[in-house]
XYZ file of C-alpha atoms in Angstrom:
314
model
C 33.222 -12.231 -18.377
C 31.549 -11.063 -21.538
C 27.742 -11.876 -22.073
C 25.178 -10.512 -24.683
C 21.902 -10.551 -23.498
C 18.461 -9.110 -24.831
C 17.488 -5.126 -23.625
C 15.863 -5.505 -20.367
C 16.305 -5.443 -16.566
C 18.770 -8.118 -15.409
C 19.906 -9.639 -12.232
C 23.563 -10.472 -12.061
C 24.634 -13.255 -9.295
C 28.265 -13.974 -8.447
C 28.959 -16.823 -6.456
C 32.308 -18.621 -4.640
C 30.907 -21.107 -2.066
C 29.216 -18.883 0.542
C 30.314 -15.918 -0.736
C 28.441 -14.092 -3.180
C 27.063 -10.806 -4.346
C 23.956 -9.781 -6.571
C 22.793 -6.610 -8.435
C 19.822 -5.687 -10.574
C 20.888 -3.878 -13.879
C 19.135 -2.193 -16.833
C 20.913 -3.164 -20.094
C 20.104 -1.196 -23.153
C 23.439 -0.228 -24.103
C 26.878 -1.733 -23.441
C 27.014 -2.003 -19.642
C 29.633 -2.899 -17.106
C 28.768 -4.294 -13.830
C 31.250 -4.728 -11.107
C 30.400 -7.389 -8.509
C 32.261 -8.031 -4.928
C 32.278 -11.821 -3.921
C 33.439 -11.651 -0.212
C 30.156 -12.688 1.707
C 27.169 -11.471 2.882
C 28.726 -8.856 5.214
C 28.537 -4.624 4.477
C 29.648 -3.447 1.072
C 32.601 -1.315 2.973
C 34.268 -4.684 4.219
C 34.448 -6.589 0.714
C 37.914 -6.466 -1.032
C 37.471 -8.817 -3.974
C 36.145 -6.752 -7.082
C 35.948 -9.000 -10.447
C 34.733 -7.430 -13.131
C 31.448 -8.899 -15.362
C 30.994 -6.743 -18.922
C 27.011 -7.235 -20.080
C 27.002 -6.394 -23.577
C 23.488 -5.205 -24.862
C 21.456 -5.618 -27.836
C 23.194 -8.796 -29.619
C 20.315 -9.812 -31.433
C 19.412 -7.970 -34.216
C 16.261 -7.739 -36.298
C 15.102 -6.145 -39.659
C 12.342 -3.385 -39.583
C 10.651 -1.411 -42.241
C 8.147 1.931 -41.594
C 6.702 2.671 -44.385
C 4.400 6.100 -44.845
C 1.369 6.575 -47.548
C 2.844 9.964 -47.629
C 6.053 9.738 -49.595
C 7.337 13.080 -48.542
C 6.613 12.508 -44.454
C 10.040 12.606 -42.484
C 10.075 9.636 -40.114
C 12.235 8.715 -36.846
C 12.648 5.377 -35.188
C 13.444 6.400 -31.576
C 14.383 4.238 -28.555
C 11.902 4.068 -25.409
C 14.269 6.849 -23.937
C 14.062 8.892 -27.142
C 17.010 8.554 -28.879
C 16.481 8.525 -32.635
C 18.214 5.379 -34.038
C 17.414 6.182 -37.922
C 15.530 8.683 -39.737
C 14.331 8.527 -43.517
C 11.621 10.107 -45.526
C 8.218 7.941 -46.652
C 10.360 5.230 -46.471
C 12.574 3.808 -43.277
C 14.545 0.478 -43.135
C 16.790 -0.144 -40.537
C 18.694 -3.444 -38.949
C 18.702 -2.530 -35.082
C 18.926 -4.685 -31.516
C 15.660 -6.657 -30.686
C 13.350 -4.291 -28.143
C 10.709 -2.058 -28.471
C 10.786 1.167 -30.500
C 8.380 3.797 -31.234
C 8.136 5.354 -34.902
C 7.415 8.932 -35.327
C 5.943 10.545 -38.448
C 5.303 14.363 -39.221
C 2.597 15.184 -41.380
C 2.414 18.302 -43.678
C 1.113 20.029 -40.745
C 4.311 19.014 -38.532
C 2.172 17.151 -36.619
C 3.775 13.982 -34.799
C 2.430 10.789 -35.475
C 3.419 7.985 -32.969
C 3.124 4.101 -33.326
C 5.135 1.530 -31.001
C 6.925 -1.081 -32.527
C 8.573 -4.192 -31.518
C 11.817 -5.459 -33.509
C 12.248 -9.388 -32.711
C 15.876 -10.934 -33.063
C 16.285 -12.521 -36.320
C 13.183 -11.434 -38.013
C 11.823 -8.893 -40.463
C 8.625 -6.694 -39.470
C 7.004 -4.113 -41.824
C 4.657 -1.551 -40.185
C 2.348 0.967 -42.230
C 1.891 4.392 -40.901
C -1.325 6.377 -42.300
C -1.375 10.084 -42.415
C -4.065 12.838 -42.911
C -3.813 13.875 -46.478
C -1.892 17.153 -47.120
C -3.101 20.553 -47.777
C -1.747 21.229 -51.417
C -3.731 24.517 -52.364
C -0.578 26.752 -52.944
C 0.853 23.917 -54.834
C -2.452 23.388 -57.089
C -2.107 27.211 -58.043
C 1.785 27.216 -58.561
C 1.370 24.363 -61.324
C -1.174 26.521 -63.242
C 2.112 28.480 -64.399
C 3.898 25.588 -65.307
C 4.828 27.149 -68.400
C 6.472 30.201 -67.407
C 10.128 30.592 -68.540
C 12.009 29.770 -65.462
C 15.060 31.584 -66.970
C 13.521 34.908 -67.696
C 10.153 35.030 -65.914
C 8.695 34.924 -62.325
C 5.307 35.159 -61.244
C 3.423 36.403 -57.900
C 0.175 35.079 -57.247
C -2.899 35.659 -54.571
C -5.207 33.159 -53.808
C -8.296 34.238 -51.985
C -12.123 32.914 -51.001
C -14.812 33.304 -53.400
C -16.182 36.757 -52.634
C -12.989 37.698 -50.265
C -10.238 40.051 -50.843
C -9.577 41.381 -54.240
C -6.003 42.476 -54.983
C -4.627 44.628 -57.539
C -3.946 41.581 -59.987
C -5.349 40.052 -63.313
C -8.041 37.377 -61.859
C -7.344 34.050 -63.384
C -10.597 31.922 -62.242
C -10.390 29.435 -59.464
C -9.946 32.180 -56.701
C -6.219 33.074 -58.009
C -5.016 36.464 -59.125
C -1.771 36.350 -60.669
C 0.759 38.267 -62.791
C 3.760 36.749 -64.578
C 6.675 39.219 -65.019
C 9.367 39.504 -67.577
C 13.246 40.166 -66.288
C 11.322 40.724 -62.673
C 12.770 43.046 -60.064
C 13.877 42.016 -56.504
C 10.625 43.319 -54.925
C 7.248 43.322 -56.090
C 4.548 45.603 -54.437
C 0.806 44.212 -54.536
C -2.102 45.999 -52.997
C -4.719 43.991 -50.694
C -7.719 45.183 -48.780
C -6.160 48.849 -48.528
C -2.678 47.486 -47.359
C 0.481 46.648 -49.195
C 2.252 43.756 -49.546
C 6.390 43.682 -50.831
C 6.908 40.211 -51.766
C 10.663 39.430 -53.190
C 10.934 37.670 -56.624
C 13.682 36.870 -58.922
C 13.984 35.094 -62.477
C 12.678 31.520 -61.978
C 10.378 31.924 -58.844
C 6.808 31.869 -58.164
C 5.537 33.260 -54.890
C 2.201 32.072 -53.953
C 0.223 34.144 -51.134
C -2.602 32.500 -49.489
C -5.190 34.921 -47.941
C -7.957 32.938 -47.132
C -7.451 32.954 -43.443
C -5.208 35.105 -41.066
C -2.643 35.189 -41.077
C -1.843 35.523 -44.641
C 0.809 32.775 -45.950
C 3.686 32.584 -48.129
C 5.123 29.915 -50.091
C 7.625 30.242 -52.843
C 8.735 27.522 -55.609
C 11.055 27.045 -58.392
C 9.405 27.766 -61.797
C 11.821 25.096 -63.237
C 10.483 22.608 -60.607
C 6.736 22.686 -61.575
C 6.761 20.412 -64.674
C 6.898 17.426 -62.449
C 4.768 17.494 -59.653
C 6.846 15.638 -57.266
C 9.774 17.988 -57.542
C 7.642 20.652 -56.327
C 5.827 18.590 -53.160
C 9.213 18.239 -51.110
C 9.857 22.142 -51.429
C 6.409 22.859 -50.260
C 6.825 20.038 -47.382
C 9.678 21.538 -46.447
C 8.608 25.246 -46.140
C 5.539 24.017 -43.840
C 7.987 21.452 -41.465
C 10.307 24.911 -41.188
C 7.351 27.165 -40.663
C 6.288 24.846 -37.715
C 9.875 24.773 -36.184
C 10.902 21.226 -37.106
C 13.909 22.459 -39.243
C 15.593 19.123 -39.120
C 13.077 17.757 -40.482
C 12.649 20.334 -43.139
C 16.483 19.669 -44.176
C 15.737 16.055 -44.362
C 13.187 16.405 -46.848
C 14.937 18.697 -48.720
C 17.632 16.560 -49.478
C 15.843 13.769 -50.336
C 14.267 15.448 -52.795
C 14.803 15.384 -56.900
C 15.452 18.874 -58.511
C 13.748 19.646 -62.009
C 15.986 20.781 -64.552
C 16.932 24.721 -65.009
C 17.742 27.250 -62.137
C 16.355 26.781 -58.567
C 17.007 30.193 -56.630
C 14.059 29.537 -54.209
C 15.725 25.798 -53.498
C 19.070 27.567 -52.917
C 17.708 30.083 -50.674
C 15.866 28.138 -48.966
C 18.968 25.717 -48.166
C 20.956 28.714 -47.095
C 18.059 29.346 -44.298
C 18.732 25.486 -43.281
C 22.430 26.314 -42.782
C 24.044 25.445 -45.907
C 26.507 27.933 -47.511
C 25.083 30.508 -49.969
C 24.801 29.285 -53.656
C 25.103 31.281 -56.486
C 21.681 32.013 -58.234
C 20.214 32.148 -54.689
C 17.191 34.571 -53.927
C 18.933 35.262 -50.839
C 17.619 38.883 -50.337
C 14.140 36.880 -49.964
C 15.389 35.646 -46.531
C 14.079 37.013 -43.393
C 17.566 36.490 -41.780
C 18.686 39.058 -44.074
C 16.557 41.969 -43.273
C 17.385 45.190 -41.662
C 16.625 44.432 -38.179
C 14.438 48.340 -37.996
C 12.241 46.498 -41.000
C 11.477 43.029 -39.012
C 8.382 44.904 -37.349
C 6.953 45.099 -40.749
C 7.533 41.202 -41.782
C 4.854 38.743 -41.960
C 4.965 35.633 -40.183
C 6.163 33.567 -43.261
C 9.548 32.625 -42.172
C 11.856 32.173 -43.766
C 10.922 34.411 -46.471
C 10.829 38.211 -46.315
C 7.376 39.242 -47.008
C 6.414 42.699 -45.736
C 3.197 44.203 -44.914
C 2.986 47.913 -45.016
C 6.487 48.454 -44.801
C 7.065 52.415 -45.497
C 8.890 53.037 -48.670
C 12.899 53.611 -47.745
C 13.739 57.558 -48.198
């Protein structure tokens, strides 16, 4: 016997005259219930074992979860924690009727949970509000949108007013930066008596934010700066990666649009997330490719290899 029932606890009873059996069962997936109809005696004496198949989740409903942050990765989870749908910014799914939890990650990788209920043959829309993103690094990177992505690279340090002063030209708005033509693989920046060794490549911009410890590093593709919406997903993916949310970072990167021109940073970051090595990627910038003897000098800026006071190789 096969039945379609709502997802919850049910009591199953089978009877044949005075012979009977009953059992309570939680149905949240396809479940098989076996009953023995042989009177009220001990289970060890029961012989007849008919089978009842209870199929969970027959009735479905439509659900849409929309975040006010279009680059927020989201998941729809069952009450047991299993993810049944995921998307970035706007999640739409048709799922069995029941209770769920919508999870959204803000730009600091904090998880925001909201309970939702899906009713059979019904459509529901849930709005999720998240804190506004921190866009300091993106804002300073966008000032260099006119740089040539095929021949140039930019290294930029952002400080507080009256704060640390690097050995770079001051451009105003607490930003020190230098544009390099045909840049080398590594650039050295002096800051408060320390030496930073920063990876670069044609088409890349490195933004080091020195407003609070520890110093943070973000990398962008110059080709993406012409359109802010092409830069924001890479920024968000880096923040999620640094917070340990690598699956969410990969999800954001897959959903992102790319700008025209070379994308050495995006290709390198995709490799850090497990993609095969790609031509044109600045793979020397990845911490995972660093010599083990040099990792003690890495800043906590994964996946990027930014060195602090690294001795010059001899």
